[in-house]
PDB file of C-alpha atoms and ligand atoms in Angstrom:
ATOM      1  CA  MET A 200     -90.019 107.787-124.608  1.00 47.00           C
ATOM      2  CA  ARG A 201     -88.853 104.463-125.777  1.00 50.00           C
ATOM      3  CA  ASN A 202     -90.742 101.623-127.665  1.00 51.00           C
ATOM      4  CA  GLU A 203     -89.169  98.355-126.289  1.00 51.00           C
ATOM      5  CA  MET A 204     -92.204  96.880-127.685  1.00 46.00           C
ATOM      6  CA  MET A 205     -90.920  97.252-131.171  1.00 49.00           C
ATOM      7  CA  SER A 206     -86.604  96.911-130.355  1.00 54.00           C
ATOM      8  CA  ARG A 207     -87.368  93.972-128.067  1.00 57.00           C
ATOM      9  CA  PRO A 208     -89.175  91.324-131.470  1.00 57.00           C
ATOM     10  CA  VAL A 209     -89.518  87.480-130.077  1.00 69.00           C
ATOM     11  CA  VAL A 210     -89.573  85.953-133.223  1.00 80.00           C
ATOM     12  CA  LYS A 211     -87.285  86.270-136.045  1.00 84.00           C
ATOM     13  CA  PRO A 212     -86.584  89.325-137.783  1.00 87.00           C
ATOM     14  CA  GLU A 213     -87.651  88.014-141.581  1.00 90.00           C
ATOM     15  CA  VAL A 214     -91.031  86.846-140.337  1.00 89.00           C
ATOM     16  CA  LEU A 215     -91.042  90.503-138.095  1.00 89.00           C
ATOM     17  CA  ASN A 216     -90.534  92.612-141.362  1.00 90.00           C
ATOM     18  CA  PHE A 217     -92.675  91.202-142.795  1.00 92.00           C
ATOM     19  CA  LEU A 218     -95.517  91.436-140.780  1.00 91.00           C
ATOM     20  CA  ARG A 219     -94.535  94.389-140.557  1.00 91.00           C
ATOM     21  CA  GLN A 220     -94.808  95.826-143.293  1.00 92.00           C
ATOM     22  CA  GLN A 221     -98.493  94.056-143.863  1.00 92.00           C
ATOM     23  CA  PRO A 222    -100.731  97.306-144.375  1.00 91.00           C
ATOM     24  CA  VAL A 223    -104.409  96.987-142.272  1.00 96.00           C
ATOM     25  CA  PRO A 224    -107.215  98.700-143.758  1.00 96.00           C
ATOM     26  CA  ILE A 225    -107.306 101.675-141.634  1.00 97.00           C
ATOM     27  CA  SER A 226    -108.379 105.477-142.203  1.00 98.00           C
ATOM     28  CA  ALA A 227    -105.150 107.393-143.661  1.00 97.00           C
ATOM     29  CA  GLN A 228    -105.095 109.771-140.731  1.00 98.00           C
ATOM     30  CA  LEU A 229    -105.516 107.297-138.244  1.00 98.00           C
ATOM     31  CA  LEU A 230    -102.270 105.368-139.785  1.00 97.00           C
ATOM     32  CA  LYS A 231    -100.754 109.213-139.490  1.00 97.00           C
ATOM     33  CA  ILE A 232    -100.740 108.956-136.144  1.00 98.00           C
ATOM     34  CA  GLN A 233     -99.981 105.712-136.268  1.00 97.00           C
ATOM     35  CA  GLN A 234     -96.496 106.955-137.845  1.00 96.00           C
ATOM     36  CA  ASP A 235     -96.128 109.853-136.190  1.00 96.00           C
ATOM     37  CA  ALA A 236     -96.161 107.688-133.247  1.00 96.00           C
ATOM     38  CA  ASN A 237     -93.560 105.468-134.460  1.00 94.00           C
ATOM     39  CA  THR A 238     -91.475 108.074-135.091  1.00 95.00           C
ATOM     40  CA  LYS A 239     -90.958 109.580-132.426  1.00 95.00           C
ATOM     41  CA  LEU A 240     -91.324 106.303-130.680  1.00 94.00           C
ATOM     42  CA  ILE A 241     -94.099 106.732-128.762  1.00 94.00           C
ATOM     43  CA  PRO A 242     -95.453 103.553-126.852  1.00 94.00           C
ATOM     44  CA  ILE A 243     -98.104 102.219-129.235  1.00 97.00           C
ATOM     45  CA  ILE A 244     -99.053  98.575-130.569  1.00 96.00           C
ATOM     46  CA  PRO A 245     -96.717  97.508-133.428  1.00 95.00           C
ATOM     47  CA  GLN A 246     -98.158  97.306-136.436  1.00 96.00           C
ATOM     48  CA  GLU A 247     -98.097  92.839-136.040  1.00 94.00           C
ATOM     49  CA  THR A 248     -99.605  92.835-132.917  1.00 96.00           C
ATOM     50  CA  VAL A 249    -101.912  96.548-135.489  1.00 97.00           C
ATOM     51  CA  SER A 250    -102.660  93.602-138.031  1.00 97.00           C
ATOM     52  CA  TYR A 251    -104.072  90.891-135.468  1.00 97.00           C
ATOM     53  CA  LEU A 252    -106.356  93.156-133.312  1.00 98.00           C
ATOM     54  CA  PHE A 253    -108.287  94.768-136.372  1.00 98.00           C
ATOM     55  CA  GLN A 254    -109.095  92.163-137.821  1.00 97.00           C
ATOM     56  CA  LEU A 255    -110.010  89.858-135.190  1.00 98.00           C
ATOM     57  CA  VAL A 256    -111.900  93.089-133.980  1.00 98.00           C
ATOM     58  CA  ALA A 257    -113.953  93.140-137.465  1.00 98.00           C
ATOM     59  CA  GLN A 258    -114.588  89.141-136.420  1.00 98.00           C
ATOM     60  CA  LEU A 259    -115.903  89.805-133.653  1.00 97.00           C
ATOM     61  CA  GLN A 260    -117.582  92.989-133.563  1.00 98.00           C
ATOM     62  CA  PRO A 261    -117.221  93.501-129.965  1.00 98.00           C
ATOM     63  CA  LYS A 262    -120.370  95.892-128.388  1.00 98.00           C
ATOM     64  CA  LYS A 263    -118.509  97.202-125.353  1.00 98.00           C
ATOM     65  CA  ILE A 264    -114.534  97.933-124.991  1.00 98.00           C
ATOM     66  CA  LEU A 265    -111.898  98.442-121.979  1.00 98.00           C
ATOM     67  CA  GLU A 266    -108.499  99.685-122.363  1.00 98.00           C
ATOM     68  CA  VAL A 267    -106.816 100.081-120.583  1.00 98.00           C
ATOM     69  CA  GLY A 268    -103.330 101.750-121.118  1.00 98.00           C
ATOM     70  CA  THR A 269    -104.976 105.009-124.109  1.00 98.00           C
ATOM     71  CA  ALA A 270    -101.904 106.317-124.912  1.00 97.00           C
ATOM     72  CA  ILE A 271    -102.396 109.483-127.257  1.00 98.00           C
ATOM     73  CA  GLY A 272    -105.571 106.958-128.676  1.00 98.00           C
ATOM     74  CA  PHE A 273    -104.044 105.020-131.272  1.00 98.00           C
ATOM     75  CA  SER A 274    -105.372 101.158-130.376  1.00 98.00           C
ATOM     76  CA  SER A 275    -108.383 102.859-129.689  1.00 98.00           C
ATOM     77  CA  SER A 276    -109.424 104.261-132.875  1.00 98.00           C
ATOM     78  CA  LEU A 277    -108.147 101.043-134.219  1.00 98.00           C
ATOM     79  CA  PHE A 278    -111.045  99.651-132.316  1.00 98.00           C
ATOM     80  CA  VAL A 279    -113.630 102.346-133.589  1.00 98.00           C
ATOM     81  CA  GLU A 280    -112.201 101.524-137.169  1.00 98.00           C
ATOM     82  CA  ALA A 281    -112.060  97.773-136.926  1.00 98.00           C
ATOM     83  CA  THR A 282    -116.000  97.714-135.711  1.00 98.00           C
ATOM     84  CA  HIS A 283    -117.422 100.664-138.667  1.00 97.00           C
ATOM     85  CA  GLN A 284    -117.920 102.853-135.108  1.00 97.00           C
ATOM     86  CA  GLN A 285    -120.495 100.713-133.292  1.00 97.00           C
ATOM     87  CA  ALA A 286    -118.393  99.774-130.543  1.00 97.00           C
ATOM     88  CA  LYS A 287    -117.748 101.539-127.373  1.00 98.00           C
ATOM     89  CA  VAL A 288    -114.594 101.872-126.001  1.00 98.00           C
ATOM     90  CA  THR A 289    -114.432 103.011-122.072  1.00 98.00           C
ATOM     91  CA  THR A 290    -110.232 103.633-122.194  1.00 98.00           C
ATOM     92  CA  ILE A 291    -107.831 104.623-118.555  1.00 98.00           C
ATOM     93  CA  ASP A 292    -104.629 106.157-118.382  1.00 98.00           C
ATOM     94  CA  ARG A 293    -102.882 108.079-116.017  1.00 98.00           C
ATOM     95  CA  PHE A 294    -100.197 110.309-117.468  1.00 96.00           C
ATOM     96  CA  GLU A 295    -102.300 114.058-118.647  1.00 96.00           C
ATOM     97  CA  THR A 296     -99.782 114.218-121.585  1.00 95.00           C
ATOM     98  CA  MET A 297    -100.861 111.122-123.103  1.00 95.00           C
ATOM     99  CA  TYR A 298    -104.427 111.400-122.789  1.00 97.00           C
ATOM    100  CA  ASN A 299    -104.980 115.310-123.649  1.00 97.00           C
ATOM    101  CA  HIS A 300    -103.253 114.204-126.450  1.00 97.00           C
ATOM    102  CA  ALA A 301    -105.963 111.229-127.352  1.00 98.00           C
ATOM    103  CA  HIS A 302    -108.848 113.658-127.013  1.00 98.00           C
ATOM    104  CA  GLU A 303    -107.422 115.353-129.857  1.00 98.00           C
ATOM    105  CA  ASN A 304    -106.553 112.685-132.326  1.00 98.00           C
ATOM    106  CA  TRP A 305    -109.953 111.423-131.198  1.00 98.00           C
ATOM    107  CA  GLN A 306    -111.796 115.170-132.133  1.00 98.00           C
ATOM    108  CA  ARG A 307    -109.801 115.332-135.829  1.00 97.00           C
ATOM    109  CA  LEU A 308    -110.786 111.644-136.350  1.00 98.00           C
ATOM    110  CA  GLY A 309    -114.766 111.990-135.452  1.00 98.00           C
ATOM    111  CA  TYR A 310    -115.278 109.092-132.496  1.00 98.00           C
ATOM    112  CA  LEU A 311    -115.533 111.562-129.506  1.00 98.00           C
ATOM    113  CA  ALA A 312    -118.758 109.842-128.829  1.00 97.00           C
ATOM    114  CA  ASN A 313    -117.385 106.176-129.037  1.00 98.00           C
ATOM    115  CA  ILE A 314    -115.459 106.128-126.714  1.00 98.00           C
ATOM    116  CA  GLN A 315    -115.404 107.377-123.591  1.00 98.00           C
ATOM    117  CA  LEU A 316    -111.536 108.134-121.382  1.00 98.00           C
ATOM    118  CA  LEU A 317    -111.774 107.876-117.592  1.00 98.00           C
ATOM    119  CA  THR A 318    -108.401 109.064-115.810  1.00 98.00           C
ATOM    120  CA  GLY A 319    -106.345 108.313-113.132  1.00 98.00           C
ATOM    121  CA  ASP A 320    -104.835 104.859-112.002  1.00 98.00           C
ATOM    122  CA  ALA A 321    -106.666 102.090-113.306  1.00 98.00           C
ATOM    123  CA  ALA A 322    -105.790 100.337-109.596  1.00 97.00           C
ATOM    124  CA  ASP A 323    -108.155 103.207-108.325  1.00 97.00           C
ATOM    125  CA  ILE A 324    -110.496 103.184-111.312  1.00 98.00           C
ATOM    126  CA  LEU A 325    -110.968  99.404-112.378  1.00 98.00           C
ATOM    127  CA  PRO A 326    -112.789  98.233-108.746  1.00 98.00           C
ATOM    128  CA  MET A 327    -115.269 100.719-109.274  1.00 98.00           C
ATOM    129  CA  LEU A 328    -116.989  99.734-112.603  1.00 98.00           C
ATOM    130  CA  THR A 329    -119.709  97.449-112.459  1.00 96.00           C
ATOM    131  CA  ASP A 330    -119.858  97.667-116.207  1.00 97.00           C
ATOM    132  CA  HIS A 331    -119.379  94.141-118.211  1.00 98.00           C
ATOM    133  CA  TYR A 332    -116.944  94.039-121.864  1.00 98.00           C
ATOM    134  CA  ASP A 333    -117.252  91.859-124.807  1.00 98.00           C
ATOM    135  CA  LEU A 334    -113.537  92.630-125.084  1.00 98.00           C
ATOM    136  CA  ILE A 335    -111.064  94.553-122.016  1.00 98.00           C
ATOM    137  CA  PHE A 336    -107.211  95.251-123.834  1.00 98.00           C
ATOM    138  CA  LEU A 337    -104.924  95.379-120.992  1.00 98.00           C
ATOM    139  CA  ASP A 338    -101.739  97.383-122.066  1.00 97.00           C
ATOM    140  CA  ALA A 339    -100.900  99.686-119.353  1.00 97.00           C
ATOM    141  CA  ALA A 340     -97.785  99.098-117.118  1.00 93.00           C
ATOM    142  CA  LYS A 341     -96.972  95.186-116.444  1.00 93.00           C
ATOM    143  CA  ALA A 342     -96.171  94.886-113.348  1.00 93.00           C
ATOM    144  CA  GLN A 343     -99.650  95.444-112.261  1.00 96.00           C
ATOM    145  CA  TYR A 344    -101.230  93.137-114.985  1.00 97.00           C
ATOM    146  CA  ILE A 345    -101.134  90.783-111.549  1.00 97.00           C
ATOM    147  CA  LYS A 346    -103.145  93.022-109.617  1.00 97.00           C
ATOM    148  CA  PHE A 347    -105.655  93.973-112.453  1.00 98.00           C
ATOM    149  CA  LEU A 348    -106.131  89.928-113.466  1.00 98.00           C
ATOM    150  CA  PRO A 349    -109.116  89.765-110.925  1.00 98.00           C
ATOM    151  CA  GLU A 350    -110.958  92.815-111.823  1.00 98.00           C
ATOM    152  CA  VAL A 351    -110.460  92.945-115.390  1.00 98.00           C
ATOM    153  CA  LEU A 352    -112.190  88.546-115.363  1.00 98.00           C
ATOM    154  CA  ARG A 353    -114.550  90.202-112.932  1.00 98.00           C
ATOM    155  CA  LEU A 354    -114.946  92.603-115.695  1.00 98.00           C
ATOM    156  CA  LEU A 355    -115.114  90.741-118.300  1.00 98.00           C
ATOM    157  CA  GLN A 356    -118.091  89.186-120.149  1.00 97.00           C
ATOM    158  CA  PRO A 357    -118.873  85.651-119.664  1.00 95.00           C
ATOM    159  CA  ASN A 358    -118.059  84.540-123.424  1.00 94.00           C
ATOM    160  CA  GLY A 359    -115.205  87.867-123.300  1.00 97.00           C
ATOM    161  CA  LEU A 360    -111.455  87.754-124.623  1.00 98.00           C
ATOM    162  CA  LEU A 361    -109.065  89.224-122.252  1.00 98.00           C
ATOM    163  CA  ILE A 362    -106.672  90.249-124.209  1.00 98.00           C
ATOM    164  CA  ILE A 363    -102.599  91.862-122.074  1.00 98.00           C
ATOM    165  CA  ASP A 364    -100.632  93.058-123.987  1.00 97.00           C
ATOM    166  CA  ASP A 365     -96.308  92.795-123.312  1.00 93.00           C
ATOM    167  CA  VAL A 366     -95.796  90.079-121.330  1.00 95.00           C
ATOM    168  CA  LEU A 367     -92.379  87.999-122.652  1.00 92.00           C
ATOM    169  CA  GLN A 368     -89.842  91.445-121.872  1.00 86.00           C
ATOM    170  CA  GLY A 369     -88.312  90.305-125.472  1.00 83.00           C
ATOM    171  CA  GLY A 370     -88.081  86.969-124.049  1.00 82.00           C
ATOM    172  CA  SER A 371     -85.870  86.821-120.779  1.00 87.00           C
ATOM    173  CA  ILE A 372     -89.394  86.376-119.122  1.00 87.00           C
ATOM    174  CA  PHE A 373     -88.395  82.344-118.659  1.00 89.00           C
ATOM    175  CA  ASP A 374     -84.509  83.397-117.822  1.00 88.00           C
ATOM    176  CA  PRO A 375     -83.582  82.540-113.730  1.00 88.00           C
ATOM    177  CA  GLU A 376     -84.145  85.997-111.756  1.00 86.00           C
ATOM    178  CA  THR A 377     -80.301  86.286-111.160  1.00 89.00           C
ATOM    179  CA  THR A 378     -79.501  87.218-114.465  1.00 89.00           C
ATOM    180  CA  ILE A 379     -82.103  89.669-115.108  1.00 88.00           C
ATOM    181  CA  ARG A 380     -81.042  93.607-113.419  1.00 89.00           C
ATOM    182  CA  HIS A 381     -82.110  94.964-111.514  1.00 90.00           C
ATOM    183  CA  ARG A 382     -84.643  97.452-112.030  1.00 90.00           C
ATOM    184  CA  ASP A 383     -85.719  94.682-114.104  1.00 86.00           C
ATOM    185  CA  LYS A 384     -86.302  92.356-111.544  1.00 91.00           C
ATOM    186  CA  GLY A 385     -90.192  93.343-109.855  1.00 90.00           C
ATOM    187  CA  ILE A 386     -91.651  93.128-113.482  1.00 91.00           C
ATOM    188  CA  HIS A 387     -89.993  89.404-114.164  1.00 93.00           C
ATOM    189  CA  ARG A 388     -91.902  88.247-111.328  1.00 94.00           C
ATOM    190  CA  LYS A 389     -94.465  89.805-111.593  1.00 95.00           C
ATOM    191  CA  LEU A 390     -95.177  88.296-114.927  1.00 96.00           C
ATOM    192  CA  ASN A 391     -94.181  85.059-114.209  1.00 96.00           C
ATOM    193  CA  GLU A 392     -96.805  85.117-111.570  1.00 96.00           C
ATOM    194  CA  LEU A 393     -99.180  86.751-114.402  1.00 97.00           C
ATOM    195  CA  LEU A 394     -98.088  84.243-116.769  1.00 97.00           C
ATOM    196  CA  THR A 395     -97.611  80.897-113.347  1.00 97.00           C
ATOM    197  CA  THR A 396    -101.536  82.137-112.406  1.00 98.00           C
ATOM    198  CA  VAL A 397    -103.149  82.626-115.719  1.00 98.00           C
ATOM    199  CA  TYR A 398    -101.723  78.794-116.407  1.00 97.00           C
ATOM    200  CA  ALA A 399    -102.601  77.181-113.386  1.00 97.00           C
ATOM    201  CA  ASP A 400    -107.162  78.201-113.616  1.00 97.00           C
ATOM    202  CA  ASP A 401    -108.826  76.104-114.985  1.00 96.00           C
ATOM    203  CA  THR A 402    -111.181  78.418-114.731  1.00 96.00           C
ATOM    204  CA  LEU A 403    -109.554  79.741-117.505  1.00 97.00           C
ATOM    205  CA  LEU A 404    -108.462  79.236-120.860  1.00 97.00           C
ATOM    206  CA  ALA A 405    -105.336  80.961-122.207  1.00 98.00           C
ATOM    207  CA  SER A 406    -103.375  81.334-125.722  1.00 97.00           C
ATOM    208  CA  LEU A 407    -100.118  82.882-126.038  1.00 96.00           C
ATOM    209  CA  LEU A 408     -99.172  84.504-128.689  1.00 95.00           C
ATOM    210  CA  PRO A 409     -95.716  86.016-130.339  1.00 92.00           C
ATOM    211  CA  LEU A 410     -96.636  89.528-131.012  1.00 93.00           C
ATOM    212  CA  GLY A 411     -95.598  92.003-130.349  1.00 90.00           C
ATOM    213  CA  ASP A 412     -93.429  91.329-127.268  1.00 91.00           C
ATOM    214  CA  GLY A 413     -96.511  88.761-126.543  1.00 94.00           C
ATOM    215  CA  LEU A 414    -100.388  88.938-126.027  1.00 97.00           C
ATOM    216  CA  LEU A 415    -101.772  87.122-124.082  1.00 98.00           C
ATOM    217  CA  GLN A 416    -105.081  85.782-125.049  1.00 98.00           C
ATOM    218  CA  ILE A 417    -107.583  84.545-122.096  1.00 98.00           C
ATOM    219  CA  THR A 418    -111.373  83.394-123.234  1.00 98.00           C
ATOM    220  CA  LYS A 419    -113.370  82.237-119.717  1.00 96.00           C
ATOM    221  CA  VAL A 420    -113.774  77.967-119.375  1.00 92.00           C
ATOM    222  CA  HIS A 421    -118.104  77.171-118.573  1.00 79.00           C
TER     223      HIS A 421
HETATM  224  C1  SAM B  72     -98.295 100.941-123.897  1.00 79.99           C
HETATM  225  S1  SAM B  72     -99.405 102.812-123.992  1.00 79.99           S
HETATM  226  C2  SAM B  72    -101.085 102.296-124.148  1.00 79.99           C
HETATM  227  C3  SAM B  72    -100.826 102.117-125.922  1.00 79.99           C
HETATM  228  C4  SAM B  72    -101.607 102.556-125.878  1.00 79.99           C
HETATM  229  N1  SAM B  72    -102.905 100.610-126.094  1.00 79.99           N
HETATM  230  C5  SAM B  72    -101.720 101.953-127.628  1.00 79.99           C
HETATM  231  O1  SAM B  72    -101.520 101.163-128.470  1.00 79.99           O
HETATM  232  O2  SAM B  72    -102.219 102.949-129.128  1.00 79.99           O
HETATM  233  C6  SAM B  72     -99.555 102.576-122.151  1.00 79.99           C
HETATM  234  C7  SAM B  72    -100.093 103.803-121.368  1.00 79.99           C
HETATM  235  O3  SAM B  72    -100.371 102.927-119.929  1.00 79.99           O
HETATM  236  C8  SAM B  72    -100.349 104.428-119.229  1.00 79.99           C
HETATM  237  N2  SAM B  72    -100.542 103.539-117.666  1.00 79.99           N
HETATM  238  C9  SAM B  72     -98.879 102.546-116.906  1.00 79.99           C
HETATM  239  N3  SAM B  72     -99.575 101.891-116.175  1.00 79.99           N
HETATM  240  C10 SAM B  72    -101.121 103.107-115.933  1.00 79.99           C
HETATM  241  C11 SAM B  72    -101.427 102.526-114.479  1.00 79.99           C
HETATM  242  N4  SAM B  72    -101.147 101.666-113.943  1.00 79.99           N
HETATM  243  N5  SAM B  72    -103.004 103.096-115.153  1.00 79.99           N
HETATM  244  C12 SAM B  72    -103.324 103.976-115.723  1.00 79.99           C
HETATM  245  N6  SAM B  72    -102.667 104.282-116.203  1.00 79.99           N
HETATM  246  C13 SAM B  72    -101.138 103.743-116.689  1.00 79.99           C
HETATM  247  C14 SAM B  72     -99.020 105.465-119.556  1.00 79.99           C
HETATM  248  O4  SAM B  72    -100.170 106.215-119.257  1.00 79.99           O
HETATM  249  C15 SAM B  72     -99.823 104.666-121.226  1.00 79.99           C
HETATM  250  O5  SAM B  72     -99.743 105.802-121.808  1.00 79.99           O
END
């Protein structure tokens, strides 16, 4: 599987190279998992996003984190390490091969007690959740983000932070739809709808960071 975020940066290559070369203080085992995933082109967050999220989570020390898009358990383990194993992470994935691999990784890292895996489609699981989360990280099927938005806002603590990964489609999100390949038109339309909805909502504060394929950060206005 190709990790498209790795090959479609939205910043200058020199900037990206610098960001990708900077180390992040994760454990040697997690670094090995990251390197293996990058070698095998398994879609995990790119290094610049790793660096940003590690610092952010280390600073905020969220107690409860919800993630949509577990893959092999890399980002969920990053959250555990950035909080010195103090956070409880709930993570959702529907792809068995991926979450089985994640389970093996958490077992190897000793993080099974910190992470709860919910298996199935997030579209079915999110409406059933009742807890509230300090940090919610959406990193799954981009065309579904707009559908997930009301649910994740419902689940976000009043002072919580919602982060949505990969919203820029390599920057093509702002190109006219007529220039977009047929198979990408749906994602193009739905990501545009997401950005329009979020920025038009005066109960939300949004900021779009050019990390990876674009990280949309949202808080609620009080
Ligand atoms: C980009 S990967 C997640 C990477 C992971 N957050 C990391 O950086 O380590 C996206 C994952 O989302 C899962 N996914 C996509 N759409 C989903 C959905 N609607 N419900 C549950 N999982 C979904 C895929 O199976 C895949 O494993």
